[in-house]
CSV table of C-alpha atoms in Angstrom, one decimal:
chain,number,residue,atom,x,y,z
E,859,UNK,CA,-23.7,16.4,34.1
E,860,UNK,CA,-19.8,15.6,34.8
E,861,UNK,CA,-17.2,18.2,33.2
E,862,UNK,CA,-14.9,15.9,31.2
E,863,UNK,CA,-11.5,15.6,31.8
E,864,UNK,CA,-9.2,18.8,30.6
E,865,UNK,CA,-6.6,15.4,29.4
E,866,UNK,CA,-7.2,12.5,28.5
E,867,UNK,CA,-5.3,9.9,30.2
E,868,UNK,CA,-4.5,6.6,28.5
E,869,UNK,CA,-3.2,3.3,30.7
E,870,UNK,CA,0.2,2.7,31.0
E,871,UNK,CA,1.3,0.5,28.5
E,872,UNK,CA,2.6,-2.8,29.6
E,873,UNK,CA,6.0,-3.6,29.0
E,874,UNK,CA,5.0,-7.2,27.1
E,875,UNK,CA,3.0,-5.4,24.8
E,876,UNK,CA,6.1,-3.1,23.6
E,877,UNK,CA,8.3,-6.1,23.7
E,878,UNK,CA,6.1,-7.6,21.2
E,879,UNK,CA,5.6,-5.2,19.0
E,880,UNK,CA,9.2,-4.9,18.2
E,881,UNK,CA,9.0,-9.2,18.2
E,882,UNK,CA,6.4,-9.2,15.6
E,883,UNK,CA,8.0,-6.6,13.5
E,884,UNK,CA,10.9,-8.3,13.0
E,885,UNK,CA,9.2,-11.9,12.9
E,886,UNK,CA,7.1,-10.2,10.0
E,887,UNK,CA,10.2,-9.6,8.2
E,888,UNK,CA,12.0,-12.8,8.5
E,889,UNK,CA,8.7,-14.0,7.1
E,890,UNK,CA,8.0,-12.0,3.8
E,891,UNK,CA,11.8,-12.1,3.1
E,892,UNK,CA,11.5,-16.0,3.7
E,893,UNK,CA,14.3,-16.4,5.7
E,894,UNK,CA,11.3,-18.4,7.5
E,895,UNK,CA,10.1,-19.9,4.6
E,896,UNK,CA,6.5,-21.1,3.9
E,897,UNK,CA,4.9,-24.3,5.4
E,898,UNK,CA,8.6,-24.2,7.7
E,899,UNK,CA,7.8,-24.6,11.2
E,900,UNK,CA,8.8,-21.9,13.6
E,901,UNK,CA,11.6,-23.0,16.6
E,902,UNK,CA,9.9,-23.5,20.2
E,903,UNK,CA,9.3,-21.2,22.4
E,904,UNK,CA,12.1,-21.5,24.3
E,905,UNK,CA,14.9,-20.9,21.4
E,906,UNK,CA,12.6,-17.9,20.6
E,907,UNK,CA,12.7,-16.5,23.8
E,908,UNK,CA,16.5,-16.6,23.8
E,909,UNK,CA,17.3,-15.4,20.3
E,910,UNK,CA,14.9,-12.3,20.9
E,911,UNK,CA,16.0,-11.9,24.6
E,912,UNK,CA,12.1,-11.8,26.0
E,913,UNK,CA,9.9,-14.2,28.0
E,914,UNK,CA,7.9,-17.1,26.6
E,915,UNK,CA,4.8,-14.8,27.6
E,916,UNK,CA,5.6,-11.9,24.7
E,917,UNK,CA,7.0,-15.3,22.2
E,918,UNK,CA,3.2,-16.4,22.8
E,919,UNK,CA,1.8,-12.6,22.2
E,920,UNK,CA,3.8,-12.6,19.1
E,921,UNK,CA,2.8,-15.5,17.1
E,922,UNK,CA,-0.9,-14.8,18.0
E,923,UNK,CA,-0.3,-11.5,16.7
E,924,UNK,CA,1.1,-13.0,13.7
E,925,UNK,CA,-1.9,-15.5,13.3
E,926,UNK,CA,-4.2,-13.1,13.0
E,927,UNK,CA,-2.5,-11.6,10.3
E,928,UNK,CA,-2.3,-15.1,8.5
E,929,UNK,CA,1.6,-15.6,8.7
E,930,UNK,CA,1.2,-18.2,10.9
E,931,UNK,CA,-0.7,-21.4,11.6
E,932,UNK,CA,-0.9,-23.1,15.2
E,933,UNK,CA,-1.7,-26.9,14.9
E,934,UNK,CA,-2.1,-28.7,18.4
E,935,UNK,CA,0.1,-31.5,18.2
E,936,UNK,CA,2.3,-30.0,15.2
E,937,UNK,CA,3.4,-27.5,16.2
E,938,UNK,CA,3.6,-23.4,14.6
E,939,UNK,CA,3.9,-23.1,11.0
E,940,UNK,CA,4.8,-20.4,8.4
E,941,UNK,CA,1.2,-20.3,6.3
E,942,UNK,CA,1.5,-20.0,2.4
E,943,UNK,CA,1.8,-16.1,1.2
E,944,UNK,CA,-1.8,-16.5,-0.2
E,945,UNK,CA,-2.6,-16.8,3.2
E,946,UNK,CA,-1.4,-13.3,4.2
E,947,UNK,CA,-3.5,-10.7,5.4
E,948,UNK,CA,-1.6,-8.5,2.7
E,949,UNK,CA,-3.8,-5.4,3.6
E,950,UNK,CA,-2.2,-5.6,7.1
E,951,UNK,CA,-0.3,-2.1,7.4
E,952,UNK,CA,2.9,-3.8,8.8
E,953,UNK,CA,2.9,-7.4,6.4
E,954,UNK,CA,2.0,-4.6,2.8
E,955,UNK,CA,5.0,-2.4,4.1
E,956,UNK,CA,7.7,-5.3,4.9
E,957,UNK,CA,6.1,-6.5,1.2
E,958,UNK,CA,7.3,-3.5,-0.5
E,959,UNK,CA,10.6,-2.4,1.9
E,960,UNK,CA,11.9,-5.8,0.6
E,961,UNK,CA,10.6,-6.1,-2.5
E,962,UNK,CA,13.9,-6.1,-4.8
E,963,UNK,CA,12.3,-7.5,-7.5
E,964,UNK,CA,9.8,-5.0,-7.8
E,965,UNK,CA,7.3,-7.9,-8.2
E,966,UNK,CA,5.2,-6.9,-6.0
E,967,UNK,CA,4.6,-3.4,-6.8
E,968,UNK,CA,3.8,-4.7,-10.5
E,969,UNK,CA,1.5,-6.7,-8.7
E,970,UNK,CA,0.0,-3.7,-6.9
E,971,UNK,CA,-0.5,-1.4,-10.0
E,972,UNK,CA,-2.4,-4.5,-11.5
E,973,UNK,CA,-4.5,-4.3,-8.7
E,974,UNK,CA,-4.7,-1.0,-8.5
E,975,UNK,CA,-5.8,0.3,-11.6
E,976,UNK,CA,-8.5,-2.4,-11.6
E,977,UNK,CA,-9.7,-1.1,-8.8
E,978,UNK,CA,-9.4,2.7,-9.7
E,979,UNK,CA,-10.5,2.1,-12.8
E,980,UNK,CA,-14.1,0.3,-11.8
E,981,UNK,CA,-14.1,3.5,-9.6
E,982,UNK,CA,-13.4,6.2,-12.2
E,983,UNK,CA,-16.2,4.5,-14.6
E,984,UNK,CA,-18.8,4.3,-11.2
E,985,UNK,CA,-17.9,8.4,-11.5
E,986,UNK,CA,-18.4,9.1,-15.0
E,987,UNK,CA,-22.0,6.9,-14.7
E,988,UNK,CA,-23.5,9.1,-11.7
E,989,UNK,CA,-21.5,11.9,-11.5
E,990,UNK,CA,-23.4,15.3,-9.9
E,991,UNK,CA,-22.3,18.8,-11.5
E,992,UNK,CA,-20.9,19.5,-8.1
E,993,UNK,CA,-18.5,16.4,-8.4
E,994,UNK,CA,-17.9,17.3,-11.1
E,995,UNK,CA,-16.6,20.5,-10.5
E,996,UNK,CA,-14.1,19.0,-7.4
E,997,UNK,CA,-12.7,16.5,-9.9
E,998,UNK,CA,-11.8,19.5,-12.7
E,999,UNK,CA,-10.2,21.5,-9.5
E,1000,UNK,CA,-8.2,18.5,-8.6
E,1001,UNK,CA,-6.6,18.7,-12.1
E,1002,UNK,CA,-6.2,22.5,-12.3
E,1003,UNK,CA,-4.5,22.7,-8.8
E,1004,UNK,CA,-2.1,20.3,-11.0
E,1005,UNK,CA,-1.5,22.4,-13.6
E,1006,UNK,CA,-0.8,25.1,-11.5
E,1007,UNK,CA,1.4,23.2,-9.9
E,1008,UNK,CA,3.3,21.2,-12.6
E,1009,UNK,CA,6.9,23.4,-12.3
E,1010,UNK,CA,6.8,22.3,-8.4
E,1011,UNK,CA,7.6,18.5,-8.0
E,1012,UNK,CA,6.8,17.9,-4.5
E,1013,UNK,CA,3.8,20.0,-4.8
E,1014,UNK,CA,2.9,18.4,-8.0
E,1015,UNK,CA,3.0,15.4,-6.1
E,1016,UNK,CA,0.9,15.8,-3.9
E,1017,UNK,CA,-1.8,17.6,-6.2
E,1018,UNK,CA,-1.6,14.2,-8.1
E,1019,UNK,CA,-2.5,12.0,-4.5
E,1020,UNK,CA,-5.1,14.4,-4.0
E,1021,UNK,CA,-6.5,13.9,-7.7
E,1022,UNK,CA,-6.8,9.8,-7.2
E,1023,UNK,CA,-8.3,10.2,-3.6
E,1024,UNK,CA,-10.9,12.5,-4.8
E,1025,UNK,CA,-12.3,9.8,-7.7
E,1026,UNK,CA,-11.7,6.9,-5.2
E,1027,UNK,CA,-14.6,9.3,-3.1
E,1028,UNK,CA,-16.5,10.4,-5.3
E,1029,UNK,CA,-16.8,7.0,-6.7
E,1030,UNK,CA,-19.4,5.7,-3.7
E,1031,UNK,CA,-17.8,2.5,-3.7
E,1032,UNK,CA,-16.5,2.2,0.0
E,1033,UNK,CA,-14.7,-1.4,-0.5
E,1034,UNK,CA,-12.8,-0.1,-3.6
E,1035,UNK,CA,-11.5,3.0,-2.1
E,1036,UNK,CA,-10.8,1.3,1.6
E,1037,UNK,CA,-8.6,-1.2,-0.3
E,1038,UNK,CA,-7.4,0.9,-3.0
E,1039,UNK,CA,-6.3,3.8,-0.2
E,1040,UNK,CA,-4.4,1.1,1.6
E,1041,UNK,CA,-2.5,0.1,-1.3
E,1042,UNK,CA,-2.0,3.5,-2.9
E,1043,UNK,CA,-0.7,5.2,0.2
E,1044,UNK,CA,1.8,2.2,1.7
E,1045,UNK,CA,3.3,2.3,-1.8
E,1046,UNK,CA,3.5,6.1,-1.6
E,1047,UNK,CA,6.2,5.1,1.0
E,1048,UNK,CA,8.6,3.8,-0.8
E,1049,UNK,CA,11.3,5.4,-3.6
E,1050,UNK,CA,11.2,2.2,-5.6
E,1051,UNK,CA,7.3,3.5,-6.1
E,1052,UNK,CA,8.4,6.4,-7.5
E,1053,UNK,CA,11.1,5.1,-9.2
E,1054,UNK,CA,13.0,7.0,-12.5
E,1055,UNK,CA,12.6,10.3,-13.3
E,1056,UNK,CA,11.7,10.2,-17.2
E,1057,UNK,CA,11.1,13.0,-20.0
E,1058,UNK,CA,8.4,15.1,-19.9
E,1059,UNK,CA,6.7,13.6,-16.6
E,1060,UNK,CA,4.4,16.3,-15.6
E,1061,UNK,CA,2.9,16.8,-19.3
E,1062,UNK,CA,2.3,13.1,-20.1
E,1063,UNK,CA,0.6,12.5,-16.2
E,1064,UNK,CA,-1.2,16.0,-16.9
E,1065,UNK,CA,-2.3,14.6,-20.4
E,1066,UNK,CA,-3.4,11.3,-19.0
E,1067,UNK,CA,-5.1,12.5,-15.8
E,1068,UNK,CA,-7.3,14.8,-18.3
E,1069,UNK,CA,-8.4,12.1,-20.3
E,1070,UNK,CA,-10.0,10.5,-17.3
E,1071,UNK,CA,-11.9,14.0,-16.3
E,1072,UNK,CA,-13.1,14.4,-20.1
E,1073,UNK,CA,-14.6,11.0,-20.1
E,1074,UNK,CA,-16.3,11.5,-16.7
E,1075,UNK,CA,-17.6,15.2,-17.8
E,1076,UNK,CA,-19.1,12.9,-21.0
E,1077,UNK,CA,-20.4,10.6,-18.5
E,1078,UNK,CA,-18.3,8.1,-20.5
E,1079,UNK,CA,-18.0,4.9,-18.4
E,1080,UNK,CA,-16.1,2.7,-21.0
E,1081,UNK,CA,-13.2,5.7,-21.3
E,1082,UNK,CA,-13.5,6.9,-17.6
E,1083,UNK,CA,-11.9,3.0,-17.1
E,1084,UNK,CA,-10.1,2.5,-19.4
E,1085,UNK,CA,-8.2,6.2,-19.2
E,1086,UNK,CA,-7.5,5.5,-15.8
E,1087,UNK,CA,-6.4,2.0,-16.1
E,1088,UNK,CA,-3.7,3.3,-18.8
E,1089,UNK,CA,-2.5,5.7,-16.6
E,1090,UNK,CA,-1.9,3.9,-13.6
E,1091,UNK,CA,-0.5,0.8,-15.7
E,1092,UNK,CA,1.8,2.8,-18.4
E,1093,UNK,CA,3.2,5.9,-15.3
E,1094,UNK,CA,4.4,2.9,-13.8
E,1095,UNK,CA,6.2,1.4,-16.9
E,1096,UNK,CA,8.0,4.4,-17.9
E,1097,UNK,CA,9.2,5.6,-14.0
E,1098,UNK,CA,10.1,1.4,-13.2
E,1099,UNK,CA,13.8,0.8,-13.2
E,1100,UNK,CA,15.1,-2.7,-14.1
E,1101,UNK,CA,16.1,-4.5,-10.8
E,1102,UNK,CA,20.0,-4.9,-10.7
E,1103,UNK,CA,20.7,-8.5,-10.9
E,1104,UNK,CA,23.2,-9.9,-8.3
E,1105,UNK,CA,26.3,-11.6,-9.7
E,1106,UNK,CA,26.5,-15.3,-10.4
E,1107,UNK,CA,29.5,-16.8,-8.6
E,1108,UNK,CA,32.4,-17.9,-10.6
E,1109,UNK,CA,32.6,-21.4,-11.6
């Protein structure tokens, strides 16, 4: 039997590859920010290479990379063209932060908490229907570890992350929680998530998150959903600040 290796040595990374990465990044943003707008068709090869200082070879790496995340189409004949943003792969880890990083309206994160709490929701009534004693039990320590915790913000914080994660689990619905996570944790990211501090924060999210646990210890579907859906929807409402509005040039 061979001894494995005491470290673990990984090929050299090509110099393309890291060229494009950085391409694609910035390609993603012009994108979502529609400085390259939808259904526009992207410049040649050639004027690409130039403006991003790299060869045709990582231009060509780029926009396959940014195929498969749906940004793009390639037509023979036509030419490449920015796809429509239903198009999106929006679960993509770099496309969902650029999303959000950019998102000055805030539209997209009310977009997110829609989606969101239908998702946790579906997941926190799938808990309450087939809930053990031992899940139970996990749940209830989630929210006392916030309690304890509710005079310590960051700590707080994080007791809260660990509270949704833990139904998301227990739930049994893989999908849910795969896209869900994604979503949850990307927005995590960014301050506009977290937005406004607002009057008695920890006792209202305290209040609401034991709503949810009382209706799963009554193995009460109907409320486990709806308790969670009214937390996720009205938290963000009261910590959402109101986008400042650029100036309208003079007449």
């Amino acid at each position: 039997m061979m001894a494995a290796p005491d470290k673990f040595s990984f090929p050299p990374r090509r110099r393309a590859e890291r060229l494009s990465v950085a391409v694609v990044s910035e390609l993603v943003e012009l994108i979502v920010t529609g400085q390259l707008a939808e259904n526009e068709l992207l410049p040649p090869e050639g004027p690409l290479s130039e403006h991003f200082g790299v060869s045709r070879t990582v231009i060509r790496e780029s926009v396959k990379r940014l195929e498969e995340k749906g940004l793009l189409i390639v037509t023979q004949g036509r030419g490449t063209q920015v796809a429509r943003s239903g198009s999106w792969n929006m679960l993509d880890p770099l496309v969902l932060s650029a999303l959000i990083d950019n998102d000055e309206s805030l539209g997209i994160l009310d977009e997110l908490t829609i989606v969101r709490g239908n998702l946790e929701s579906a997941m926190a009534g799938a808990m309450a229907a087939r809930r053990t004693e031992e899940e139970l039990t996990r749940i209830e320590h989630a929210l006392q570890v916030m309690r304890e915790t509710r005079h310590e913000s960051d700590s707080f914080r994080q007791a809260d992350v660990v509270f949704h994660l833990t139904v998301m689990e227990l739930s049994r619905n893989h999908l849910a929680e795969n896209i869900a996570k994604r979503l949850y944790l990307h927005a995590l990211e960014s301050t506009r998530f977290h937005g406004m501090g607002y009057e008695n924060a920890f006792q209202s999210t305290l209040d609401e998150h034991s709503a949810v646990v009382d209706a799963i210890a009554r193995q009460d579907v109907a409320a486990a959903e709806q308790s969670m859906r009214h937390h996720i929807v009205t938290s963000w409402q009261r910590r959402r600040f109101e986008p400042a509005r650029r100036q309208q040039p003079e007449s």
